[in-house]
Coordinates of C-alpha atoms in Angstrom, one line a residue:
Chain A
M1 CA -4.1 8.2 -37.9
S2 CA -4.7 10.7 -35.3
Q3 CA -3.8 13.6 -37.7
G4 CA -6.5 16.1 -38.4
D5 CA -9.0 13.9 -36.1
D6 CA -10.1 17.2 -34.9
E7 CA -11.3 18.7 -38.0
E8 CA -14.6 16.9 -37.6
L9 CA -15.0 18.5 -34.2
E10 CA -15.9 21.9 -32.9
P11 CA -13.2 23.1 -31.0
L12 CA -13.5 23.7 -27.2
G13 CA -13.4 27.6 -26.3
P14 CA -10.5 28.8 -24.9
E15 CA -12.1 29.2 -21.6
V16 CA -13.4 25.9 -21.4
T17 CA -10.0 24.3 -22.4
A18 CA -8.0 26.6 -19.8
L19 CA -10.4 25.5 -17.2
L20 CA -9.7 21.6 -18.1
G21 CA -6.1 22.5 -18.1
A22 CA -6.0 23.9 -14.6
A23 CA -8.0 21.2 -12.8
Y24 CA -6.5 18.0 -11.5
A25 CA -3.2 19.4 -11.1
S26 CA -2.8 18.5 -7.2
P27 CA -0.3 15.4 -6.9
P28 CA -1.6 12.5 -4.5
P29 CA -1.0 12.7 -1.1
A30 CA 2.4 11.7 0.2
G31 CA 2.7 8.2 1.3
V32 CA -0.1 7.1 -0.9
K33 CA 2.3 5.8 -3.3
D34 CA 4.6 3.7 -1.1
R35 CA 1.6 2.1 0.4
G36 CA 0.2 1.4 -3.0
R37 CA 3.7 -0.5 -4.0
S38 CA 3.3 -2.7 -0.9
R39 CA -0.3 -3.6 -1.5
L40 CA 0.4 -4.2 -5.1
R41 CA 3.7 -6.4 -4.2
A42 CA 1.2 -8.4 -1.6
G43 CA -1.5 -8.9 -4.4
I44 CA 0.8 -9.9 -7.0
A45 CA 2.0 -12.6 -4.7
A46 CA -1.5 -13.3 -3.6
S47 CA -2.5 -13.8 -7.2
A48 CA 0.3 -15.8 -8.0
A49 CA -0.5 -18.4 -5.1
I50 CA -4.1 -18.8 -6.4
V51 CA -3.2 -20.7 -9.5
A52 CA -2.3 -23.5 -7.7
T53 CA -4.8 -23.1 -4.9
A54 CA -8.2 -21.5 -5.9
H55 CA -9.0 -23.9 -8.5
S56 CA -9.1 -27.0 -6.0
A57 CA -10.7 -24.6 -3.4
R58 CA -13.4 -24.1 -6.0
V59 CA -13.8 -27.9 -7.1
A60 CA -14.0 -28.8 -3.0
A61 CA -17.0 -26.1 -2.9
G62 CA -18.4 -27.5 -6.1
T63 CA -18.6 -24.3 -7.5
P64 CA -18.7 -24.0 -11.1
A65 CA -15.9 -22.5 -12.9
T66 CA -18.0 -19.9 -14.9
M67 CA -17.4 -17.1 -12.8
V68 CA -16.1 -14.8 -15.3
T69 CA -17.1 -11.2 -16.0
A70 CA -18.1 -9.7 -19.5
K71 CA -15.2 -10.1 -21.8
G72 CA -12.9 -11.9 -19.2
W73 CA -12.3 -8.8 -17.0
L74 CA -11.0 -9.9 -13.6
I75 CA -12.2 -7.5 -11.6
A76 CA -15.7 -8.5 -10.2
G77 CA -15.5 -9.0 -6.5
T78 CA -12.4 -7.6 -6.1
L79 CA -13.0 -3.7 -5.5
S80 CA -13.6 -2.4 -1.9
L81 CA -10.6 -3.4 -0.4
G82 CA -10.1 -0.8 1.8
A83 CA -8.0 -2.5 4.3
A84 CA -6.8 -5.2 2.1
I85 CA -4.2 -7.4 3.0
A86 CA -2.4 -10.1 1.0
G87 CA -4.7 -12.9 2.5
G88 CA -7.8 -10.4 1.5
L89 CA -6.7 -10.3 -1.9
A90 CA -6.1 -13.7 -2.1
I91 CA -9.8 -14.4 -1.3
H92 CA -11.1 -11.7 -3.5
H93 CA -9.3 -13.1 -6.5
A94 CA -10.0 -16.8 -5.7
R95 CA -13.6 -16.0 -6.2
V96 CA -13.4 -14.7 -9.5
W97 CA -10.5 -16.5 -10.8
V98 CA -11.2 -18.2 -14.1
R99 CA -9.5 -19.2 -17.4
P100 CA -7.0 -18.1 -18.6
P101 CA -4.7 -18.9 -15.9
A102 CA -2.2 -16.4 -14.6
P103 CA 1.0 -16.7 -15.7
L104 CA 3.4 -18.5 -13.5
A105 CA 5.5 -15.1 -13.2
P106 CA 4.4 -12.8 -14.9
S107 CA 6.7 -9.7 -13.9
N108 CA 9.9 -10.8 -16.0
L109 CA 8.9 -12.7 -18.8
G110 CA 8.6 -12.1 -22.6
H111 CA 5.8 -12.8 -24.7
D112 CA 7.0 -16.3 -25.8
E113 CA 7.8 -17.0 -22.3
H114 CA 4.1 -15.9 -20.9
Q115 CA 2.8 -18.6 -23.5
V116 CA 4.8 -21.2 -22.0
A117 CA 3.8 -20.2 -18.4
A118 CA 0.3 -20.3 -19.6
V119 CA 0.5 -23.6 -20.6
A120 CA 2.6 -24.5 -17.6
S121 CA 0.3 -23.1 -15.3
T122 CA -2.6 -25.1 -17.1
L123 CA -1.1 -27.9 -16.9
A124 CA -0.5 -27.7 -13.0
L125 CA -4.5 -27.3 -12.8
E126 CA -4.8 -30.2 -14.3
Q127 CA -2.3 -32.3 -12.4
A128 CA -3.8 -30.6 -9.1
L129 CA -7.2 -32.1 -10.0
L130 CA -6.1 -35.4 -11.0
R131 CA -4.0 -35.2 -7.8
E132 CA -6.9 -34.8 -5.9
A133 CA -9.0 -37.0 -7.6
R134 CA -6.3 -39.8 -7.0
Q135 CA -6.4 -39.1 -3.4
A136 CA -10.0 -39.4 -3.2
I137 CA -9.9 -42.7 -4.7
A138 CA -7.0 -43.8 -2.2
A139 CA -9.5 -42.6 0.4
A140 CA -12.4 -44.5 -0.9
D141 CA -14.5 -41.5 -1.4
L142 CA -15.2 -42.9 -5.0
A143 CA -18.0 -40.2 -5.5
A144 CA -15.5 -37.4 -4.8
A145 CA -13.3 -38.7 -7.2
N146 CA -15.8 -39.0 -9.7
R147 CA -16.9 -35.3 -9.2
L148 CA -13.2 -34.1 -9.3
L149 CA -13.1 -36.1 -12.7
D150 CA -16.2 -34.5 -14.0
S151 CA -14.8 -31.4 -13.0
H152 CA -11.6 -32.0 -15.0
E153 CA -13.7 -33.2 -17.9
Q154 CA -15.7 -29.8 -18.1
R155 CA -12.8 -27.5 -18.0
F156 CA -10.3 -29.5 -20.1
P157 CA -12.3 -31.8 -22.4
Q158 CA -9.4 -32.2 -24.6
G159 CA -6.5 -31.8 -21.8
A160 CA -3.4 -33.0 -21.8
L161 CA -4.3 -35.4 -19.1
T162 CA -7.2 -36.7 -20.6
E163 CA -5.7 -40.4 -20.9
E164 CA -4.9 -40.1 -16.9
R165 CA -8.4 -38.9 -16.3
E166 CA -10.4 -41.9 -18.3
T167 CA -7.9 -44.2 -16.8
L168 CA -9.0 -43.0 -13.3
R169 CA -12.7 -43.3 -14.1
I170 CA -12.0 -47.1 -15.0
I171 CA -10.2 -47.8 -11.8
I172 CA -13.3 -46.1 -10.1
A173 CA -15.9 -48.2 -11.8
A174 CA -13.8 -51.3 -10.8
R175 CA -13.1 -50.4 -7.5
A176 CA -17.1 -49.7 -7.1
G177 CA -17.4 -53.1 -8.1
N178 CA -18.9 -52.5 -11.5
L179 CA -16.6 -54.4 -13.6
A180 CA -18.9 -54.6 -16.6
S181 CA -18.8 -50.7 -16.8
A182 CA -15.0 -50.8 -16.2
R183 CA -14.4 -53.0 -19.2
A184 CA -16.8 -51.5 -21.3
R185 CA -14.9 -48.2 -20.5
A186 CA -11.5 -49.8 -21.3
D187 CA -12.7 -50.9 -24.4
V188 CA -13.7 -47.7 -25.7
F189 CA -10.1 -46.2 -24.3
R190 CA -8.3 -48.9 -26.2
R191 CA -10.0 -47.8 -29.6
R192 CA -9.4 -44.3 -28.6
F193 CA -6.0 -44.4 -27.6
P194 CA -4.3 -47.4 -28.8
N195 CA -0.6 -46.4 -27.9
S196 CA -1.1 -45.3 -24.3
I197 CA 1.1 -45.8 -21.8
Q198 CA -1.8 -46.3 -19.4
L199 CA -2.7 -49.7 -21.2
P200 CA -1.2 -51.9 -18.8
V201 CA -2.8 -49.8 -15.7
I202 CA -6.1 -50.6 -17.7
D203 CA -5.6 -54.3 -17.7
H204 CA -4.9 -54.5 -14.2
A205 CA -7.7 -52.8 -13.2
T206 CA -10.1 -54.6 -15.3
L207 CA -8.6 -57.9 -14.2
P208 CA -11.1 -60.4 -12.5
R209 CA -10.5 -60.3 -9.0
P210 CA -11.2 -62.9 -6.1
G211 CA -14.9 -62.3 -5.0
R212 CA -15.8 -60.2 -8.1
R213 CA -17.1 -61.0 -11.3
Chain B
M1 CA -7.8 42.9 -38.3
R2 CA -5.7 40.2 -40.5
D3 CA -2.0 40.4 -39.9
G4 CA -1.2 36.9 -41.1
S5 CA -0.8 35.3 -37.9
A6 CA -2.8 32.1 -37.0
P7 CA -5.8 32.9 -34.7
Q8 CA -5.7 31.4 -31.2
A9 CA -8.0 28.8 -31.6
T10 CA -6.2 27.3 -34.6
I11 CA -3.1 27.3 -32.8
Q12 CA -4.5 25.9 -29.8
R13 CA -6.0 22.9 -32.1
A14 CA -3.0 22.3 -33.7
K15 CA -1.1 21.8 -30.6
A16 CA -3.9 19.8 -29.5
T17 CA -3.5 17.4 -32.3
L18 CA 0.2 17.3 -31.7
V19 CA 0.3 16.3 -28.3
R20 CA -2.6 13.5 -29.2
A21 CA -0.4 12.3 -31.9
V22 CA 2.7 11.7 -29.6
N23 CA 0.5 10.6 -26.5
D24 CA -0.9 7.9 -29.2
R25 CA 2.3 6.7 -30.6
S26 CA 4.7 6.8 -27.2
A27 CA 5.1 3.2 -27.1
D28 CA 7.5 3.2 -24.1
A29 CA 8.6 -0.3 -23.7
S30 CA 11.3 0.2 -21.6
W31 CA 9.6 -1.3 -18.8
T32 CA 9.9 -5.0 -17.7
S33 CA 7.4 -5.8 -14.6
I34 CA 4.2 -4.4 -13.4
E35 CA 6.6 -2.7 -10.8
D36 CA 8.0 -0.7 -13.3
I37 CA 4.8 0.3 -14.9
Y38 CA 3.8 1.1 -11.5
E39 CA 6.5 3.5 -10.6
A40 CA 6.2 5.2 -14.0
E41 CA 2.4 5.6 -14.3
F42 CA 1.1 5.8 -10.6
E43 CA 0.7 9.7 -10.9
N44 CA -1.0 10.0 -13.9
L45 CA -3.2 7.0 -13.1
W46 CA -4.2 8.9 -9.9
R47 CA -5.1 11.8 -12.0
S48 CA -6.8 9.9 -14.6
L49 CA -9.2 8.0 -12.2
R50 CA -10.0 11.3 -10.2
R51 CA -11.1 12.9 -13.6
L52 CA -13.3 9.7 -14.0
G53 CA -15.0 10.8 -11.2
V54 CA -13.8 8.3 -8.7
P55 CA -14.5 9.5 -4.9
E56 CA -11.4 11.0 -3.1
P57 CA -11.6 7.9 -0.2
Q58 CA -11.9 5.5 -3.1
L59 CA -8.8 6.5 -5.2
E60 CA -6.3 4.4 -3.4
D61 CA -8.1 1.2 -3.7
A62 CA -9.1 2.1 -7.4
V63 CA -5.3 2.7 -8.4
Q64 CA -4.4 -0.8 -6.7
E65 CA -7.3 -2.5 -8.5
V66 CA -6.3 -1.1 -12.0
F67 CA -2.5 -2.1 -11.5
L68 CA -3.8 -5.7 -10.2
V69 CA -6.0 -6.1 -13.2
A70 CA -2.9 -4.5 -15.4
H71 CA -0.9 -7.4 -13.8
L72 CA -3.0 -10.3 -14.4
R73 CA -3.7 -8.9 -18.1
L74 CA 0.0 -8.1 -19.1
H75 CA 0.7 -10.9 -21.0
T76 CA -2.0 -10.2 -23.5
F77 CA -0.8 -6.5 -23.9
D78 CA 1.2 -5.8 -27.2
R79 CA 4.1 -4.1 -26.6
S80 CA 4.5 -2.2 -29.9
R81 CA 1.2 -0.4 -28.8
P82 CA 1.3 2.8 -26.1
L83 CA 1.0 1.8 -22.6
R84 CA -1.2 4.4 -21.1
P85 CA -4.3 4.1 -23.5
W86 CA -4.4 0.3 -22.4
L87 CA -4.0 1.5 -18.7
F88 CA -6.7 3.9 -19.1
G89 CA -8.8 1.2 -20.9
I90 CA -8.7 -1.3 -17.5
A91 CA -9.6 2.0 -15.5
V92 CA -12.4 2.6 -17.0
R93 CA -13.9 -0.7 -16.9
V94 CA -12.8 -0.6 -13.0
V95 CA -14.2 2.5 -12.4
A96 CA -17.4 1.5 -14.0
E97 CA -17.4 -1.8 -12.0
M98 CA -17.2 0.1 -8.9
R99 CA -19.8 2.5 -10.0
R100 CA -22.2 -0.7 -10.5
R101 CA -21.3 -1.7 -6.9
R102 CA -21.7 1.7 -5.1
R103 CA -25.3 1.8 -7.1
R104 CA -26.1 -1.4 -5.9
D105 CA -24.5 -1.1 -2.2
R106 CA -26.1 2.4 -1.6
P107 CA -28.5 4.8 -3.8
Q108 CA -26.4 7.7 -5.4
G109 CA -26.9 10.9 -3.6
P110 CA -26.8 14.4 -5.4
A111 CA -23.7 15.7 -6.1
A112 CA -22.2 18.1 -3.4
E113 CA -23.3 21.0 -5.3
A114 CA -23.0 23.3 -2.4
L115 CA -19.3 23.2 -2.3
V116 CA -18.6 24.4 -5.6
L117 CA -18.7 27.9 -7.4
E118 CA -19.3 30.5 -4.7
A119 CA -15.4 31.3 -5.7
L120 CA -16.6 31.7 -9.3
V121 CA -16.9 35.3 -9.4
G122 CA -13.7 36.7 -10.9
P123 CA -12.1 36.3 -14.4
E124 CA -11.5 32.5 -15.1
E125 CA -7.7 32.9 -14.9
A126 CA -8.0 34.1 -10.9
L127 CA -9.4 30.6 -10.3
S128 CA -7.2 28.6 -8.0
A129 CA -6.6 25.1 -8.9
R130 CA -8.8 23.8 -6.3
Q131 CA -11.9 26.1 -7.6
A132 CA -11.4 25.2 -11.2
Q133 CA -11.2 21.6 -9.9
A134 CA -14.5 21.8 -8.3
L135 CA -15.9 23.2 -11.5
V136 CA -14.8 21.1 -13.7
D137 CA -16.0 18.1 -11.4
E138 CA -19.3 19.6 -11.2
A139 CA -19.3 19.9 -15.0
L140 CA -17.8 16.5 -15.9
G141 CA -20.5 15.3 -13.4
V142 CA -23.3 16.4 -15.7
L143 CA -22.5 13.4 -18.0
D144 CA -23.2 9.9 -18.2
F145 CA -20.2 8.0 -17.3
D146 CA -19.7 6.9 -21.2
Q147 CA -19.8 10.6 -22.7
R148 CA -17.4 11.5 -19.1
T149 CA -15.1 8.5 -20.3
V150 CA -14.6 9.8 -23.8
M151 CA -14.3 13.8 -23.0
V152 CA -11.8 12.8 -20.2
M153 CA -9.8 10.6 -22.5
H154 CA -9.8 13.3 -25.2
D155 CA -9.7 16.8 -23.9
L156 CA -7.7 16.0 -20.6
E157 CA -5.9 12.8 -21.3
C158 CA -5.3 14.0 -24.9
L159 CA -5.5 10.9 -26.5
S160 CA -6.7 11.0 -30.3
A161 CA -10.3 9.3 -31.2
P162 CA -9.0 6.0 -32.5
T163 CA -6.8 5.4 -29.9
I164 CA -9.9 5.9 -27.6
A165 CA -11.7 3.7 -29.9
E166 CA -9.2 1.0 -29.6
A167 CA -8.8 1.2 -26.0
L168 CA -12.7 1.0 -25.2
S169 CA -13.5 -1.5 -28.2
L170 CA -15.7 1.2 -29.6
S171 CA -16.3 2.8 -33.1
V172 CA -14.5 6.0 -34.0
N173 CA -17.9 7.5 -35.0
T174 CA -19.1 6.4 -31.4
V175 CA -16.1 8.3 -30.0
Y176 CA -16.8 11.2 -31.8
S177 CA -20.6 11.2 -31.2
R178 CA -20.2 10.9 -27.5
L179 CA -17.2 13.6 -27.4
R180 CA -19.7 16.0 -29.2
I181 CA -22.5 15.3 -26.6
A182 CA -20.3 15.6 -23.9
R183 CA -18.4 18.9 -25.1
G184 CA -21.8 20.6 -25.7
K185 CA -23.3 19.6 -22.0
V186 CA -20.1 20.8 -20.5
T187 CA -20.1 23.8 -22.4
A188 CA -23.5 24.7 -21.8
F189 CA -23.3 24.1 -18.3
L190 CA -20.4 26.1 -17.6
R191 CA -22.7 29.0 -19.5
R192 CA -25.2 28.8 -17.2
K193 CA -22.9 28.9 -14.1
R194 CA -21.3 31.9 -15.4
E195 CA -24.7 33.8 -16.3
R196 CA -26.4 32.6 -12.8
P197 CA -23.4 31.7 -10.3

């Protein structure tokens, strides 16, 4: 493939070649490599933690999940880390973190394991969102819960936890006193997921309650 | 006079082609983690980033950034491919991003031209590495970043045009055309320097 690719080019003169060869010969200053190794470890640890935290932080801040640079390169906002410490790195990376999620423990995994890890971390993100939504419902903050579910729907329209998300929507509608809406949603849900394990929960949520019609 | 031996330029060209072939194909899959890659590639990457024009004070951060991005993207890397061009491709994007930020943060001053070239009085082989470096820095400084990247990859990193094209998501023709322009500019610059030091 590379054989003869030079044939298309005028060769560089020997003087230029010699000059290019002589340049950039000095090694990095002593200590830089060791320092860099420690920083890299801190950065890796930080980036692993981010999978679990950045997402909910962003949701809480209402930031859309679209802060990706061209071609999915995760470099925006991570430079100028002159005095980077683990925490600092975490923040920088959190700001740019988008799909695809980082592998859970990328260093020692083979290719297939990476795929598994990627799926697992996607699921972890889904779970984290719905967990927060449940907590919001428990705290009677239905608007916040709905926002979290919107966010889940936006990011994972066909996610593994779609049924759970729709179930929470029905519960929220019912708790908000909008039983008609809850029942309409429940009807859609039953048609869409006739064998869902969530059906008993939905049935219960849409039962008429005292003082509520 | 023809004595049957190959001219120096031909030998040099054959040698470069051979080195490129080896660099292209050396898929060293002995690493198992980003830390292995760091141990093996740190010095080389440091040098590559200097060649791409990263100023000395920012080298450490740039190296760090490349390895972090490599870590995040490692699961997308095809292990049957050589590592170095892939890493270099990341380096190019990191440097491009740094340049964008630098331009945004403060206007780019003129190159520190005065530093250079007092020393370029004797024959080339008498140049110290430092002087050669300053001269090459200056010569590469006349290129725009895209041209510089291609010339560094081809003529300093000794990668072939197809490998460069793959690493940078360019067509091979684009690589060649940038390389031609870059070489022309650098050669002309050095010629001017020699004539009017």
